[in-house]
């Protein structure tokens, strides 16, 4: 499913933003690939808001990102306790 046109009007903005955030150690949840891979519309064509399926995809991506962060934080906390 296509991302809204406004989101892609500035070439390279998406990748630049992701690179800047991650280089500063900021965790990012980027559902772009999952939304694009969907076999159903993920955005409403008239107002470019997410469809119900689009919201489900974003929620699943966010859940996975938060789970990964919790696992990473748990591992880091375990290392601190062992020192």
PDB file of C-alpha atoms in Angstrom:
ATOM      1  CA  UNK A   1       0.000   0.000   0.000  1.00  0.00           C
ATOM      2  CA  UNK A   2       1.315   3.430  -0.870  1.00  0.00           C
ATOM      3  CA  UNK A   3       2.389   5.941   1.752  1.00  0.00           C
ATOM      4  CA  UNK A   4       0.714   9.333   1.542  1.00  0.00           C
ATOM      5  CA  UNK A   5       2.377  11.576  -1.034  1.00  0.00           C
ATOM      6  CA  UNK A   6       3.112  14.315   1.521  1.00  0.00           C
ATOM      7  CA  UNK A   7       5.282  11.886   3.476  1.00  0.00           C
ATOM      8  CA  UNK A   8       7.533  11.379   0.462  1.00  0.00           C
ATOM      9  CA  UNK A   9       7.691  14.914  -0.975  1.00  0.00           C
ATOM     10  CA  UNK A  10      11.142  15.694   0.420  1.00  0.00           C
ATOM     11  CA  UNK A  11      13.620  13.222  -1.091  1.00  0.00           C
ATOM     12  CA  UNK A  12      15.761  11.510   1.535  1.00  0.00           C
ATOM     13  CA  UNK A  13      13.991  13.088   4.515  1.00  0.00           C
ATOM     14  CA  UNK A  14      12.751   9.765   5.905  1.00  0.00           C
ATOM     15  CA  UNK A  15      16.173   8.102   5.772  1.00  0.00           C
ATOM     16  CA  UNK A  16      17.956  11.211   7.063  1.00  0.00           C
ATOM     17  CA  UNK A  17      15.641  11.427  10.049  1.00  0.00           C
ATOM     18  CA  UNK A  18      16.059   7.734  10.875  1.00  0.00           C
ATOM     19  CA  UNK A  19      19.846   8.009  10.568  1.00  0.00           C
ATOM     20  CA  UNK A  20      20.003  11.095  12.800  1.00  0.00           C
ATOM     21  CA  UNK A  21      17.866   9.511  15.496  1.00  0.00           C
ATOM     22  CA  UNK A  22      19.653   6.168  15.550  1.00  0.00           C
ATOM     23  CA  UNK A  23      23.105   7.798  15.483  1.00  0.00           C
ATOM     24  CA  UNK A  24      22.096   9.649  18.651  1.00  0.00           C
ATOM     25  CA  UNK A  25      21.072   6.364  20.272  1.00  0.00           C
ATOM     26  CA  UNK A  26      17.345   7.048  20.004  1.00  0.00           C
ATOM     27  CA  UNK A  27      15.228   3.954  19.433  1.00  0.00           C
ATOM     28  CA  UNK A  28      12.981   4.186  16.385  1.00  0.00           C
ATOM     29  CA  UNK A  29       9.901   2.249  15.378  1.00  0.00           C
ATOM     30  CA  UNK A  30       9.614   2.520  11.602  1.00  0.00           C
ATOM     31  CA  UNK A  31       6.563   0.676  10.249  1.00  0.00           C
ATOM     32  CA  UNK A  32       7.169   1.872   6.680  1.00  0.00           C
ATOM     33  CA  UNK A  33       8.263  -1.474   5.209  1.00  0.00           C
ATOM     34  CA  UNK A  34       5.451  -3.373   6.928  1.00  0.00           C
ATOM     35  CA  UNK A  35       2.869  -0.873   5.667  1.00  0.00           C
ATOM     36  CA  UNK A  36       4.266  -1.064   2.131  1.00  0.00           C
ATOM     37  CA  UNK A  37       4.248  -4.876   2.208  1.00  0.00           C
ATOM     38  CA  UNK A  38       0.565  -5.054   3.152  1.00  0.00           C
ATOM     39  CA  UNK A  39      -1.698  -6.662   0.590  1.00  0.00           C
ATOM     40  CA  UNK A  40      -4.574  -4.343   1.502  1.00  0.00           C
ATOM     41  CA  UNK A  41      -4.867  -0.544   1.642  1.00  0.00           C
ATOM     42  CA  UNK A  42      -3.259   0.863   4.773  1.00  0.00           C
ATOM     43  CA  UNK A  43      -4.183   4.501   4.123  1.00  0.00           C
ATOM     44  CA  UNK A  44      -7.524   6.029   3.172  1.00  0.00           C
ATOM     45  CA  UNK A  45      -7.121   7.646  -0.266  1.00  0.00           C
ATOM     46  CA  UNK A  46      -9.103  10.790   0.524  1.00  0.00           C
ATOM     47  CA  UNK A  47      -7.516  11.965   3.782  1.00  0.00           C
ATOM     48  CA  UNK A  48      -4.353   9.855   4.085  1.00  0.00           C
ATOM     49  CA  UNK A  49      -5.196   8.585   7.577  1.00  0.00           C
ATOM     50  CA  UNK A  50      -4.458   4.967   8.428  1.00  0.00           C
ATOM     51  CA  UNK A  51      -7.146   2.384   7.747  1.00  0.00           C
ATOM     52  CA  UNK A  52      -8.047  -0.104  10.499  1.00  0.00           C
ATOM     53  CA  UNK A  53      -5.576  -2.568   8.922  1.00  0.00           C
ATOM     54  CA  UNK A  54      -2.930   0.159   8.814  1.00  0.00           C
ATOM     55  CA  UNK A  55      -3.423   0.750  12.539  1.00  0.00           C
ATOM     56  CA  UNK A  56      -3.064  -2.983  13.202  1.00  0.00           C
ATOM     57  CA  UNK A  57       0.222  -3.063  11.310  1.00  0.00           C
ATOM     58  CA  UNK A  58       1.596  -0.025  13.132  1.00  0.00           C
ATOM     59  CA  UNK A  59       0.521  -1.511  16.484  1.00  0.00           C
ATOM     60  CA  UNK A  60       2.276  -4.801  15.695  1.00  0.00           C
ATOM     61  CA  UNK A  61       5.467  -2.987  14.696  1.00  0.00           C
ATOM     62  CA  UNK A  62       5.362  -0.815  17.809  1.00  0.00           C
ATOM     63  CA  UNK A  63       4.759  -3.871  20.007  1.00  0.00           C
ATOM     64  CA  UNK A  64       7.777  -5.623  18.466  1.00  0.00           C
ATOM     65  CA  UNK A  65       9.982  -2.544  18.917  1.00  0.00           C
ATOM     66  CA  UNK A  66       8.955  -2.120  22.543  1.00  0.00           C
ATOM     67  CA  UNK A  67       9.499  -5.831  23.206  1.00  0.00           C
ATOM     68  CA  UNK A  68      12.990  -5.607  21.697  1.00  0.00           C
ATOM     69  CA  UNK A  69      13.770  -2.547  23.801  1.00  0.00           C
ATOM     70  CA  UNK A  70      12.584  -4.311  26.956  1.00  0.00           C
ATOM     71  CA  UNK A  71      14.775  -7.301  26.152  1.00  0.00           C
ATOM     72  CA  UNK A  72      17.768  -5.030  25.499  1.00  0.00           C
ATOM     73  CA  UNK A  73      17.130  -3.068  28.701  1.00  0.00           C
ATOM     74  CA  UNK A  74      16.771  -6.308  30.646  1.00  0.00           C
ATOM     75  CA  UNK A  75      20.100  -7.556  29.341  1.00  0.00           C
ATOM     76  CA  UNK A  76      21.750  -4.236  30.162  1.00  0.00           C
ATOM     77  CA  UNK A  77      20.258  -4.267  33.663  1.00  0.00           C
ATOM     78  CA  UNK A  78      21.576  -7.797  34.180  1.00  0.00           C
ATOM     79  CA  UNK A  79      25.065  -6.678  33.168  1.00  0.00           C
ATOM     80  CA  UNK A  80      24.935  -3.792  35.641  1.00  0.00           C
ATOM     81  CA  UNK A  81      23.906  -6.111  38.468  1.00  0.00           C
ATOM     82  CA  UNK A  82      26.824  -8.457  37.745  1.00  0.00           C
ATOM     83  CA  UNK A  83      29.412  -5.663  37.999  1.00  0.00           C
TER      84      UNK A  83
END
